[in-house]
Every structure is written in structure tokens, then in C-alpha cells.
XYZ file of C-alpha atoms in Angstrom:
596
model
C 114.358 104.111 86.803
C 113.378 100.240 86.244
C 110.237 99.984 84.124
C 107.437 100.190 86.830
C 104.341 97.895 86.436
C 100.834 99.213 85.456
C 97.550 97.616 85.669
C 96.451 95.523 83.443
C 99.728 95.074 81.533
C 100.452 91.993 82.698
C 98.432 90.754 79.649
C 100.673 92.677 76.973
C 103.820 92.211 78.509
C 106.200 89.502 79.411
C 106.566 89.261 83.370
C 109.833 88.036 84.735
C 109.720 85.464 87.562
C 112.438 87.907 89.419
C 110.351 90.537 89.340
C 107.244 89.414 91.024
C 107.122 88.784 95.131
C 105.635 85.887 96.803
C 105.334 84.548 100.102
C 108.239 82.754 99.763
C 110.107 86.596 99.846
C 108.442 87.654 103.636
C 110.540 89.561 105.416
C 111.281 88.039 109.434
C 108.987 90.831 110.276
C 106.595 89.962 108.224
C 106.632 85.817 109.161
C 106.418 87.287 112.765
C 103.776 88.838 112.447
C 102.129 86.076 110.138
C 103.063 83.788 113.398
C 101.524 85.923 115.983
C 97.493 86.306 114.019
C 98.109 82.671 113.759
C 98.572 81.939 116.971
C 95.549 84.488 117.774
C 93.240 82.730 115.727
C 94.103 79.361 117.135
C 93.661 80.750 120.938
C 90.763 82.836 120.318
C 88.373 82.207 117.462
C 89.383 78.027 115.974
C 89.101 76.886 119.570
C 85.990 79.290 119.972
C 84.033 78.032 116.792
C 81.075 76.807 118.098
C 80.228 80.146 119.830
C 80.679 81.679 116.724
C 78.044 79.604 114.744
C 75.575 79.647 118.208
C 74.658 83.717 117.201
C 76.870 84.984 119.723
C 77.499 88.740 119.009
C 78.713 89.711 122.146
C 81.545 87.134 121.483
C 82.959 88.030 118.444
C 82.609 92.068 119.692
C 84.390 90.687 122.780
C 87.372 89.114 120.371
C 87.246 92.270 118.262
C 88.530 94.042 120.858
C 91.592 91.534 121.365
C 92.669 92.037 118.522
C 92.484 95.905 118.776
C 94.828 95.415 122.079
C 97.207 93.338 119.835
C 97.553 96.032 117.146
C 95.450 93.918 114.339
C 93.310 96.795 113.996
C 95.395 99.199 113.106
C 98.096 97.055 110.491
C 97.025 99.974 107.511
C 96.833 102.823 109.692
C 99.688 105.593 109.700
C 101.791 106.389 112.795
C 100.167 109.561 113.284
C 96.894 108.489 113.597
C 98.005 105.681 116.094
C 98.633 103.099 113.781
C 100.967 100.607 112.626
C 101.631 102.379 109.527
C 102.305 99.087 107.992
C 102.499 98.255 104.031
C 100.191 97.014 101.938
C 101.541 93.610 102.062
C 101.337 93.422 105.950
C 97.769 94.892 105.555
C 96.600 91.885 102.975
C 98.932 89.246 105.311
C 96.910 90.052 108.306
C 93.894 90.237 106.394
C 94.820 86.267 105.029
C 95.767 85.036 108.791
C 92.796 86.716 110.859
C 90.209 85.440 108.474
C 90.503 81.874 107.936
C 89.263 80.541 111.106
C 85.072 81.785 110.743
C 83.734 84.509 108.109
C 81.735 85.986 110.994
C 84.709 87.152 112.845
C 86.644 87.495 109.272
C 83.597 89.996 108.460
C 83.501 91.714 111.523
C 87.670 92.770 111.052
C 87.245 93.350 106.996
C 84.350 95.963 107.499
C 85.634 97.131 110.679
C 89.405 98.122 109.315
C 88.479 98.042 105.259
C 84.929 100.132 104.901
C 84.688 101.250 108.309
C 88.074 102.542 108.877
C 89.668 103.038 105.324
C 87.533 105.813 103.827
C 88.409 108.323 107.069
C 92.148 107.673 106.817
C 91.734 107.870 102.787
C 89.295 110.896 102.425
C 89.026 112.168 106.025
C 90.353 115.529 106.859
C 92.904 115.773 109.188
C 90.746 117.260 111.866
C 88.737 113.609 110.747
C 91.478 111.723 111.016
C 92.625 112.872 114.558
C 89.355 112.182 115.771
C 88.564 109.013 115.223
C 90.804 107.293 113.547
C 92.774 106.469 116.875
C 89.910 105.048 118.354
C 89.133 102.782 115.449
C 92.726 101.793 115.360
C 92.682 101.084 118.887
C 89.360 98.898 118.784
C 87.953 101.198 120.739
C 85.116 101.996 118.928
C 84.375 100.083 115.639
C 82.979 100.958 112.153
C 80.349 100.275 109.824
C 79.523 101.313 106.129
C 76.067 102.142 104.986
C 75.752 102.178 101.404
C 73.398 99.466 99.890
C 69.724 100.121 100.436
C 66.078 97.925 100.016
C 66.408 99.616 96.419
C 70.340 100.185 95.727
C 72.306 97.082 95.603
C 74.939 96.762 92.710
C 73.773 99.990 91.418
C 75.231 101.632 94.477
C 74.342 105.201 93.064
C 70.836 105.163 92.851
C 70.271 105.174 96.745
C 67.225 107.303 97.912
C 68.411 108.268 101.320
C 68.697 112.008 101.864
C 71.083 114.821 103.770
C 69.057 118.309 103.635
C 71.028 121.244 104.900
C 69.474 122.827 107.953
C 68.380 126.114 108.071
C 71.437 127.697 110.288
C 73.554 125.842 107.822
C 75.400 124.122 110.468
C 74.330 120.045 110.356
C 72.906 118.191 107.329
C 69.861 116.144 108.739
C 70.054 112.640 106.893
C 66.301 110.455 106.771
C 66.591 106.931 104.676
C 67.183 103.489 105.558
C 70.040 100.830 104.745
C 70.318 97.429 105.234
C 72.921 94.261 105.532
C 75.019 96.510 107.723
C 77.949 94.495 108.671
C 78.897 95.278 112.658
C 75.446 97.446 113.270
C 74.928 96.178 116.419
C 77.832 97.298 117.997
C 79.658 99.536 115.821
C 80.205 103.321 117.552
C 80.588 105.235 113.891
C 78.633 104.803 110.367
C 80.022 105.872 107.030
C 76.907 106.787 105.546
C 75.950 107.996 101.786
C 73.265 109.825 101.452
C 72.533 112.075 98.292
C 72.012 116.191 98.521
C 68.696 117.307 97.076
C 69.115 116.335 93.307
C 72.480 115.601 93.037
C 73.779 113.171 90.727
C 76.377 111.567 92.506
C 75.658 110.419 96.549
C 78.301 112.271 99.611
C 79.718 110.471 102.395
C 79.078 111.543 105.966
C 80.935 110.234 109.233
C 77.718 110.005 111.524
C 78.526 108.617 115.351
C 75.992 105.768 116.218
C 73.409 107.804 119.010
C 70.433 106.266 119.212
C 69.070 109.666 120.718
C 69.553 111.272 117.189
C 67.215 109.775 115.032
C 69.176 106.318 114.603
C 67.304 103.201 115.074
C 68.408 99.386 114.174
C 66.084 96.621 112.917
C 66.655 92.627 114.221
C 69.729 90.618 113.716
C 69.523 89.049 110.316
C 68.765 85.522 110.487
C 71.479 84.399 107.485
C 72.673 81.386 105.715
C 76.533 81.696 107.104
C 78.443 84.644 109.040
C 76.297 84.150 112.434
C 77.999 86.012 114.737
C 78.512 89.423 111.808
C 76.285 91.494 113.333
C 73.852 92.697 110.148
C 71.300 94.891 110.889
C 69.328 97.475 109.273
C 69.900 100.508 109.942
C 67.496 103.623 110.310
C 67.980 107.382 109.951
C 65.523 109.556 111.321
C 66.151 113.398 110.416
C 69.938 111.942 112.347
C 71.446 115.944 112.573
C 75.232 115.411 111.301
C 77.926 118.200 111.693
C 78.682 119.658 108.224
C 82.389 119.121 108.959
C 81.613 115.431 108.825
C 81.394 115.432 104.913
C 83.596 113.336 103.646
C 85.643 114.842 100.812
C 83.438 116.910 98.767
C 79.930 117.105 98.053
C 78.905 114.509 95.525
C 82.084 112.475 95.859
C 80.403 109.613 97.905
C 80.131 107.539 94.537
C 83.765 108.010 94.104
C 84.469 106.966 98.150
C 82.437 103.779 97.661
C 84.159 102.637 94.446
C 87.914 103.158 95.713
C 86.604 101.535 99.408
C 85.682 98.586 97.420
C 88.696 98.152 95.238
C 91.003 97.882 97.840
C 88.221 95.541 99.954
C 88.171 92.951 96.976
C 91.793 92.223 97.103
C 91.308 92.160 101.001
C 88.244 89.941 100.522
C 90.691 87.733 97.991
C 93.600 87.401 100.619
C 90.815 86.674 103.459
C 89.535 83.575 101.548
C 93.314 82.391 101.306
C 93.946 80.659 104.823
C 90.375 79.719 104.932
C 91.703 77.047 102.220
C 94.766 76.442 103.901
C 92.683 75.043 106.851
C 90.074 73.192 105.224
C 92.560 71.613 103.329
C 94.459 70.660 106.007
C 91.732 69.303 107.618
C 90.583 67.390 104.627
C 93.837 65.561 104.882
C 93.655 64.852 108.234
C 90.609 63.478 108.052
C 91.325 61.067 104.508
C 94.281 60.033 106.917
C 92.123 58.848 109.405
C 88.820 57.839 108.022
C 89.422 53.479 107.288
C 87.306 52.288 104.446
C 87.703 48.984 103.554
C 90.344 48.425 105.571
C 92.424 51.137 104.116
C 92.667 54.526 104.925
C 90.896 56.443 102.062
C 93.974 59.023 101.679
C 94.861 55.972 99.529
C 91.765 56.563 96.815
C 92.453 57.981 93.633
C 89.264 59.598 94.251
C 89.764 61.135 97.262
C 93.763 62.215 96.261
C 92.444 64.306 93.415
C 90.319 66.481 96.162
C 93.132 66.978 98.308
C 95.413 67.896 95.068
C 92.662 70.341 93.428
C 92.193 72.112 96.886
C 95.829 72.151 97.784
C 96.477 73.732 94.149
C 93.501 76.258 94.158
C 94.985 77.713 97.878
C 98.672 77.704 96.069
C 98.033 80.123 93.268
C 95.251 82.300 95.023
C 97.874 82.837 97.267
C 100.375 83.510 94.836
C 98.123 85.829 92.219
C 97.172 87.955 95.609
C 100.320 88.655 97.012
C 102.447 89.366 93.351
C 99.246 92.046 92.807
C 99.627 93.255 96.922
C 103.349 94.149 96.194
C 102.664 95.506 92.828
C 99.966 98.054 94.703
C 102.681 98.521 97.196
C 105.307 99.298 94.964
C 103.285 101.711 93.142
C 102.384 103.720 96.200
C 105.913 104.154 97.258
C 106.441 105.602 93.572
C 103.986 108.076 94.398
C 104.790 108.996 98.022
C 108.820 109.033 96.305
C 107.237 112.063 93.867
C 105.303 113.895 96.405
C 102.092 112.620 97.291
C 100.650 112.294 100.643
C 100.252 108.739 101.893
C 96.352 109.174 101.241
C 96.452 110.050 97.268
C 99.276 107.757 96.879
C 97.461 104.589 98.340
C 93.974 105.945 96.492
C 96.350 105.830 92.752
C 97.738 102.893 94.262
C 95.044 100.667 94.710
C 92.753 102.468 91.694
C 96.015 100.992 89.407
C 95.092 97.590 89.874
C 91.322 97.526 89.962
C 91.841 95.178 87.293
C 93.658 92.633 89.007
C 91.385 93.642 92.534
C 88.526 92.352 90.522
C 90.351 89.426 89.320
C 91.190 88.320 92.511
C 87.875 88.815 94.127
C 86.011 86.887 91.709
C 88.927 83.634 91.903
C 89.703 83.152 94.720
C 86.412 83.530 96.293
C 84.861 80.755 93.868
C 87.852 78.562 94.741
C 86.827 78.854 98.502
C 83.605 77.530 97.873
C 85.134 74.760 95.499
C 87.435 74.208 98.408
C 84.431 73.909 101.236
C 82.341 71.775 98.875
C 85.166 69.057 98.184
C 85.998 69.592 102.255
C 82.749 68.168 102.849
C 82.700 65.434 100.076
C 85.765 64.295 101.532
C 84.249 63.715 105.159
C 81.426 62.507 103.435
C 78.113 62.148 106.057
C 80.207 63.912 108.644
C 81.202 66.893 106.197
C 77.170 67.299 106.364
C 77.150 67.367 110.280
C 77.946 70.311 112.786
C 80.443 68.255 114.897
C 82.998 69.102 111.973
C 84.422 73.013 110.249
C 83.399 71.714 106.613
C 79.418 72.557 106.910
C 80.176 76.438 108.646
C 83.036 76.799 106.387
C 80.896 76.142 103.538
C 77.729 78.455 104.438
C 80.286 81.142 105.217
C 82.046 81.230 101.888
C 78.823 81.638 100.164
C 79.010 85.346 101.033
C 82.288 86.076 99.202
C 80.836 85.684 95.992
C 78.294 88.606 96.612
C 79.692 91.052 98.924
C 82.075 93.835 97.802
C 80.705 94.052 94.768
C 78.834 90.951 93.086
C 81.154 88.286 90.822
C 78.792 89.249 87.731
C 79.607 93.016 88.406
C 83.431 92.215 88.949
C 83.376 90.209 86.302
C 82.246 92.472 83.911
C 84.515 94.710 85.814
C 87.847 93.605 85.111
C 87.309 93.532 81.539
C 85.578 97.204 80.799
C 88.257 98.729 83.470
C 90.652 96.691 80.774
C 89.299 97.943 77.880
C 89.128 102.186 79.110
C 92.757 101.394 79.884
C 93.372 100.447 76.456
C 91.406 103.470 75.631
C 93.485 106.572 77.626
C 96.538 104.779 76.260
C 97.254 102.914 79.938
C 97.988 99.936 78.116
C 98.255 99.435 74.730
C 96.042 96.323 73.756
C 95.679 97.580 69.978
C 99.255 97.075 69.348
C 99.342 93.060 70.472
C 95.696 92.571 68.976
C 96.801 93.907 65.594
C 99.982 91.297 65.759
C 97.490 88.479 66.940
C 95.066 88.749 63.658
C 98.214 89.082 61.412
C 99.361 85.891 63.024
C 96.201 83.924 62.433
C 96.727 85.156 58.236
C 100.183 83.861 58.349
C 101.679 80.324 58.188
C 102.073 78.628 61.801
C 105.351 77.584 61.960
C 105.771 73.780 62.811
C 109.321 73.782 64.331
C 109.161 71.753 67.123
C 110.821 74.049 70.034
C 113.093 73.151 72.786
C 111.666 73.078 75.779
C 114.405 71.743 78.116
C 114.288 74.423 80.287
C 111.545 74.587 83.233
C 108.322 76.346 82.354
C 109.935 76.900 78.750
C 106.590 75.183 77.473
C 104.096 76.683 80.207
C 105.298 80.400 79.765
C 104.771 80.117 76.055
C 101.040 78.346 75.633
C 100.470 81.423 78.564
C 101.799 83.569 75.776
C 99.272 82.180 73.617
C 96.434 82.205 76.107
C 97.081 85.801 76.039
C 96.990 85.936 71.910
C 93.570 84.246 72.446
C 92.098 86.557 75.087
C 93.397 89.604 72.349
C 91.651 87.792 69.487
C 88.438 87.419 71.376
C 88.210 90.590 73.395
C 89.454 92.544 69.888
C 86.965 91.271 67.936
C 83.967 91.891 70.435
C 85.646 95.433 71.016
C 85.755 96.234 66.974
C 82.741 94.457 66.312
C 80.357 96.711 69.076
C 82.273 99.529 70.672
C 81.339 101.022 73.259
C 78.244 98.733 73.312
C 80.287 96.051 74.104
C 79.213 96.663 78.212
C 75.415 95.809 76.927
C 76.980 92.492 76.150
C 77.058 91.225 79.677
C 77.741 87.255 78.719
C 80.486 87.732 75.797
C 81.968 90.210 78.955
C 81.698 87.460 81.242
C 83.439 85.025 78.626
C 86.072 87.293 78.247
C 86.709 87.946 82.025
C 87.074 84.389 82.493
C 89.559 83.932 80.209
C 91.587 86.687 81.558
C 90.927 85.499 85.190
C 92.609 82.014 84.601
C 95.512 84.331 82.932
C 96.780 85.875 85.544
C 95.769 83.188 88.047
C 98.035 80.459 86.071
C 101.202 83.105 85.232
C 101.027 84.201 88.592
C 101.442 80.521 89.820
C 103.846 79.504 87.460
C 106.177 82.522 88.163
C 105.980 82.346 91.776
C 107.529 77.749 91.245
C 110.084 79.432 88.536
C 111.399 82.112 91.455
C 111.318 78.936 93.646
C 112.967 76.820 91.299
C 115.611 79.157 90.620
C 116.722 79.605 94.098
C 116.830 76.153 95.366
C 116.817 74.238 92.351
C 113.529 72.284 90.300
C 114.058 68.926 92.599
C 112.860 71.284 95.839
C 110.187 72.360 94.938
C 108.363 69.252 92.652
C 104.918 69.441 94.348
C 104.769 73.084 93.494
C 105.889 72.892 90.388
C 102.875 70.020 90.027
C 100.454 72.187 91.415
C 101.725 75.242 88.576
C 101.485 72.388 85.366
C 97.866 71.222 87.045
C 96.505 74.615 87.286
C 97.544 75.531 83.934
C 96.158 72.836 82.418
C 92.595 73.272 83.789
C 93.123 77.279 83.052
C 93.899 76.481 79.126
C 90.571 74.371 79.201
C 88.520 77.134 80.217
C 90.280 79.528 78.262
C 89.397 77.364 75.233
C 85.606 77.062 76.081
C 84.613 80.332 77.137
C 86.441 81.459 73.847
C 84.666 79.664 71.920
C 81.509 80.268 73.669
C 82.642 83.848 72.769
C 83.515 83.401 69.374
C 80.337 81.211 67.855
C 78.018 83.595 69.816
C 79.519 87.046 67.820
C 81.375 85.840 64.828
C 79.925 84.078 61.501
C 80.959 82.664 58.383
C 85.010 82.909 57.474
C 85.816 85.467 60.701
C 84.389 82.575 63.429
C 85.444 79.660 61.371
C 89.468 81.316 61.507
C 88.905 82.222 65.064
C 88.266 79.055 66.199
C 90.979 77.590 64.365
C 93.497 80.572 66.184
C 91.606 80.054 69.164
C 92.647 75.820 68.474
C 96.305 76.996 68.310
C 96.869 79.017 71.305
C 95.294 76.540 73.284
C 97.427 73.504 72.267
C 100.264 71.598 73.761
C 103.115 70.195 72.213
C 103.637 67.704 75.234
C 100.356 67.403 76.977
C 101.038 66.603 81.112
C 100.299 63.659 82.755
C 97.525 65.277 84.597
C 96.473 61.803 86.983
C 100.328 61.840 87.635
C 100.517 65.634 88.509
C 97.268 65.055 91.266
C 98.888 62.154 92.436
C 102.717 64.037 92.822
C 100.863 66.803 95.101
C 98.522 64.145 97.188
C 101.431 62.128 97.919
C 103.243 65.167 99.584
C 100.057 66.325 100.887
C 99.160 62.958 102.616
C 103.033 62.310 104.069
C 102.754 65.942 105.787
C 99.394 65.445 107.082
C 98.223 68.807 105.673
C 98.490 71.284 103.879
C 102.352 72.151 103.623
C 102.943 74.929 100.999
């Protein structure tokens, strides 16, 4: 059996370009369906905009429901339960199309089919699952998720609301109130957590939405983006709830919400992707047609490096989301091949790559934002107006930094999930670390090496990047232990570094696969776009491990640290990185848009 891909390894072990998938490798089923949400979108939600950011619930309920009829709904749900049955892939594809048009309709499908549907056909019974999952498949009837509360945000556990047993033993009656419930207002069925008299960890329940059992909503939120979401608050009052509406076990709500939210921050990664793809396209469109000084300003240096830095910041979001949705795929066929049912194996799936779930969330939601904020700098005092997308776009990726789990908490994350790996033997980091701190006591060698061959140079100073992530992360780990997590900015540091890791390998493998099928001259933009977002990932690699280094180390340790931490981040032929902008603008401008 081929050597199958765990998470987290991708910093310990050499990944070939063959063995990663990108969207160059969708299936005609796959670029079908990709067709058909776009042409959904388009119709019903881009030509619709303005009703979107007017408050208009009913509306996006109203387009919910199309895309319920057209089988959107139901992409992750298995056959049985009326669903599509579709892989992980297809699920994060769908996600990417359907959501790049406004985040209130993209937040109305993500809690709808991720938190509102997912933990039933995950956790559900099969009594559960038969009867509702159908009817949230169908759009039907749509879902919500109540977990945070006025006093439980990112420490999700400590919620107060309560489920007390009643006396005949046949309901649990559930009193407490939550709040910034995505699709309140119209949603038919709650997952709600709720804690048993002292327990330590909080239960799931299933509760149907009847206002004539104790359930009561406050106002619409008035919010800075996502209009049309529906977020309420949401009130129990002594709501009676069939025991056999327990999700899982008793005290396994924790548990429910922490797996629901892995596989909703790669989902939340892949619904900030066409988002980009459209505001850079517009961006272009715009720098086409805007004269200044007589020319068009598409001809500004200026205004070129925009497009290139938002053009490059879709391409490897893109590629870093779908290389880890395959990898999750992959792994849950391995487990459905051995035995498990499709609900453990997607749970092990998913739980595999937290890392790289965390990863993703945090990127390529701060690259949206990057994206909106250039979008409007490009229009200039129309980006500022409401008569263009950039201003909605922009208040609507402010969310994605903060929901499904805050970037501090995911930052911090990626690297303790990392280092507990390292501890159960997942991935051995101790090995690699031990070789990097030999290396820094030996001689460097001073060979100059031949890079002839494409990426020759980038794969290896990504080899080093890696070497200085080890060094750092090592020397934090040996220096506080298991008090590293009290540590909260040296974690930070450290997550950035390995962020812009597997954001820049991911990109360069994904040109390399490219490159190798139809040959380097093909594909020159992308393999631009690869060099450019390398070259910014090294720099940031290099400061936050230094910021790292100077705030833990002292004396002889910090001052060879920095000096290891000099030579992993250095070139041997430093790009051109004006002429790289100017390679992918070019393109970018000729197309009229965004054309990767």
C-alpha cells in the first residue's frame, strides 16, 4: 500500500508534486458541477446583490430554497439519507462556487449544510438521520447551531445553559440563552448544547424550532457585513426535548462542536476562495477602464502590483485548500476501505488534518480581506461607494476572521494540535529537530548547487523554511514544555511561520504538476505567482522567527539561532520580484480578469 499522508507531516516530509491534487485534476463531473453553482450564483444572488445588502431575509431564505431544489444542499449528504453522497472535494467545490457572490447568502448555506446539517449525519442515530436529514438535504427545513453564549465565546465549554431530566424521564427540559445564531429567523431545527447538571463536558440536543415550547428569538442583529444572515438570539424557556434527541452520548457535545468546526474551517477557507476570484476580476476590469491621465491606470506600476498580489493570494489559497480537501478525502476512503461506516470515517478524516483545517482558515480568510481592501484601493473613491461589490465585499469578509473559531485560537491551534502529534508519535518532529541543531554546529557547505531544473531552488529554501520552523518551535518546546500553550505570542510566531509553509509548498507543487504536464512556457504566470508568494512567505518566516527567537533565547543559543535562522532564509539567486508582479499583471490585464 503507497505511503498514505498524515496530518501535519507535510512539515517532516518531502511532498511530491505528483502526489498532491489541484484544480487543475477536476474530474468532467466535477467542472460540471463547478459550472452549474456558477451559473446559480450569477442568476440568483450577483445579479440580486443589492437585495442582499438592503436586510432582506425573506430573500436570501427564498434563494436558500433554490438551491435545495438544485441539489446544493445536499452535495455531503449520503444516498440514503437523500443526498448526493458526494466527496469531500465536491463538498469544499460547492462550498468555493456558492459563496463568492455575498457572505450573507455564503453564511446562510455554510451553517445551514456545515453546523446545521453535519453534526446529525456525523453523530445522529439512524432513527436521527431518517428524520431529518432528508428534509435538510432537501431545503426543506433549514438548520442552525447554538453553541456560543453572552458568556461562552472561544471557550465554547463553559456555556451555562441547562438540560434537566424530567421527572417521567422521558424529555430533558433545556432553559439558557445563545446568541449570533446564524439562520434563527427561519431555520426549522437547532443543534443546541446545553450541559447536564454538573457535568464537565456540554451534550448536544436536536431541538425543532416551536415557538409554543418555550423558544423565543430576540431582533435581527444590526451587523457590520452579512445583512441578509439572519442572526438572532435565541431563547430557551424550560423548551421540553425528547431524550432520543441526544446527540451521541451524554457529555459528548464538546467533542460534536470541535469536529463540526474542523471540517467548517476548511469549508470557511474554500468559501473565501471565489470571493477573490471575483473581486479580482473586477479589480481588473475596473483598472481597464478607469482613464487617468489619459491612460488607463491598468498601466501603473502601482496599480499592477494590486492586481498581481490579489491574483497570487486567490492562486495558492486555492491550491493549499484543495491538495488538504483530497488529502481528507483520501483518508476517509482508507477508512471506509477497512471497515468504518461513512460517519467515523469522515469524523478520523477530517480530525487528521485539523492542522492544516486551521491553517487554512486563518490564510485564506486574511487574504480575503487583503483582497477586498486592495479591491477598493484600486477603485479608489468609488471602491468607498455602494454603487460598486468592493465596500459589501469588504464588510463581509471581516467575519471570516472570527467565526468558526477565532484566528488567535486557530492560530494557536495549528501549532499545539502539531506539537500533541509529535507527542503520540503521529509525526515525528524530534527526529528532523535533532538533525536541524546538529546542522547549525556543523560547517555550511558553500557549494554553489545547480539549480537548472524548475523549482530546484524554491523546493529547497522551502526545505529550509521547514529547518527554521523545527529550530524555533524545538527550542520553545524544550525550553517550556507543556507550558509552551501559556505562551500565546511565541505560539502565534510559530503558527505563522508554519502557515506561509504550507501555503507556499502547496503553490509551488500545484505550477510543478502544471509544468510537468504541459511544459514551464504554459504555465509562466503561475509559475510567477508560485516565486512571488514564496518570496513574501520566506520574509515572514524570517521575522516572526526572529521575533520568536530574541523574545526566548539569550546569549550564545539566540545569537546561533539567528544566524541558522539567516541561513534557511537565504537565496542563492534572489527573484526579480517587480518583474514577477509585472509577468502576472500583464496576463491579468490582457484577459480582463482573473484567468487562473
Amino acid at each position: 500500500m503507497a505511503d498514505i499522508t498524515r496530518g501535519g507531516q507535510f512539515l517532516v516530509k518531502e511532498t511530491l508534486c505528483e502526489n498532491i491534487f489541484t484544480p487543475e485534476d477536476f474530474s468532467d463531473e466535477q467542472v460540471m458541477m463547478r459550472d452549474s453553482v456558477k451559473e446559480f450564483v450569477d442568476k440568483e444572488i450577483w445579479a440580486n446583490k443589492v437585495r442582499f445588502e438592503q436586510k432582506d431575509y425573506a430573500f436570501t431564505e427564498e434563494v436558500m430554497r433554490k438551491a435545495g431544489e438544485m441539489g446544493f444542499l445536499s452535495v455531503a449528504v449520503p444516498a440514503e439519507y437523500g443526498g448526493l453522497g458526494m466527496g469531500f472535494v465536491d463538498t469544499c467545490l460547492v462550498c468555493d462556487y456558492i459563496s463568492g457572490a455575498t457572505g450573507s447568502f455564503s453564511t446562510a448555506f455554510g451553517a445551514h449544510t456545515g453546523i446545521g446539517t453535519m453534526p446529525i449525519t456525523l453523530y445522529g442515530t439512524d432513527e436521527q438521520k431518517k428524520k431529518y436529514v432528508p428534509k435538510l438535504a432537501s431545503g426543506e427545513w433549514f438548520g442552525a447551531y447554538c453553541l456560543t453564549e453572552p458568556g461562552a465565546g472561544s471557550d465554547a465549554n463553559s456555556g451555562k445553559t441547562k438540560a434537566e431530566l424530567t421527572a417521567d424521564g422521558k424529555h430533558y427540559k433545556i432553559t439558557g440563552q445563545k446568541m449570533w445564531i446564524s439562520n434563527a429567523g427561519f431555520c426549522s431545527l437547532f443543534i443546541v448544547f446545553a450541559r447536564i447538571e454538573d457535568d464537565k463536558n456540554i451534550t448536544g440536543f436536536i431541538v425543532e424550532n416551536d415557538p409554543n415550547n418555550g423558544i423565543s428569538l430576540g431582533e435581527e442583529e444590526h451587523k457590520l457585513g452579512i445583512r441578509s444572515s439572519s442572526t438572532r438570539q435565541v431563547f430557551f424557556n424550560e423548551t421540553l426535548v425528547p431524550v432520543e434527541n441526544m446527540l451521541a452520548g451524554r457529555g459528548e457535545g464538546f467533542k460534536i462542536a470541535m469536529n463540526a468546526l474542523n471540517v467548517g474551517r476548511i469549508k470557511l477557507a474554500a468559501a473565501c476562495l471565489d470571493a477573490q476570484r471575483r473581486l479580482a476580476n473586477n479589480a481588473v476590469g475596473y483598472a481597464n477602464e478607469r482613464f487617468q491621465f489619459n491612460v488607463p491606470i491598468a498601466s501603473f506600476g502601482a496599480i499592477r502590483q494590486k492586481l498581481a498580489n490579489m491574483a497570487t493570494s486567490a492562486f495558492a489559497g486555492e491550491s493549499a485548500t484543495y491538495r488538504a480537501a483530497h488529502d481528507i478525502q483520501n483518508r476517509i476512503a482508507i477508512r471506509e476501505s477497512e471497515g468504518s461506516s461513512h460517519q467515523e470515517a469522515e469524523l478520523k478524516g477530517v480530525e487528521e488534518f485539523a492542522i492544516e483545517c486551521s491553517i487554512l482558515k486563518v490564510a485564506v480568510s486574511e487574504d480575503a480581506q487583503n483582497c477586498a481592501d486592495e479591491g477598493i484601493q484600486v477603485y479608489g473613491g468609488m471602491g468607498f461607494s455602494e454603487d460598486t461589490p468592493m465596500e459589501s465585499a469588504w464588510r463581509d469578509a471581516r467575519i471570516a476572521r472570527i467565526y468558526e473559531g477565532t484566528n488567535e485560537i486557530n492560530r494557536m491551534l495549528s501549532v499545539g494540535m502539531l506539537i500533541k502529534k509529535a507527542m503520540k508519535g503521529h509525526v515525528d518532529l524530534i527526529t528532523p529537530a535533532m538533525k536541524v541543531q546538529e546542522e547549525l554546529m556543523g560547517i555550511p557547505s558553500f557549494d554553489t548547487p545547480d539549480y537548472s531544473e524548475l523549482f530546484s531552488e524554491e523546493k529547497e529554501i522551502i526545505g529550509k523554511l521547514k529547518k527554521a520552523f523545527l529550530m524555533v518551535a524545538g527550542a520553545a518546546v524544550q525550553k517550556y514544555g507543556p507550558d509552551l500553550e501559556k505562551h500565546q505570542q511565541l505560539l502565534m510566531a510559530a503558527s505563522d511561520m508554519l502557515i506561509e509553509i504550507y501555503m507556499s509548498e502547496s503553490t509551488v507543487l500545484r505550477v510543478e504538476k502544471m509544468a510537468k504536464k504541459n511544459g514551464a512556457e504554459s504555465c509562466k504566470e503561475q509559475i510567477a505567482m508560485a516565486q512571488l508568494y514564496l518570496y513574501n512567505a520566506v520574509d515572514t518566516v524570517y521575522t516572526k522567527g526572529k521575533e520568536g527567537i530574541i523574545s526566548f533565547a539569550e546569549g550564545d543559543e539566540q545569537r546561533m539561532m539567528l544566524m541558522g535562522l539567516r541561513r534557511f532564509t537565504k537565496y542563492t539567486n534572489m527573484p526579480n520580484v517587480v518583474a514577477l508582479r509585472e509577468t502576472i499583471a500583464e496576463k491579468l490585464i490582457a484577459e480582463n480578469g482573473y484567468c487562473f
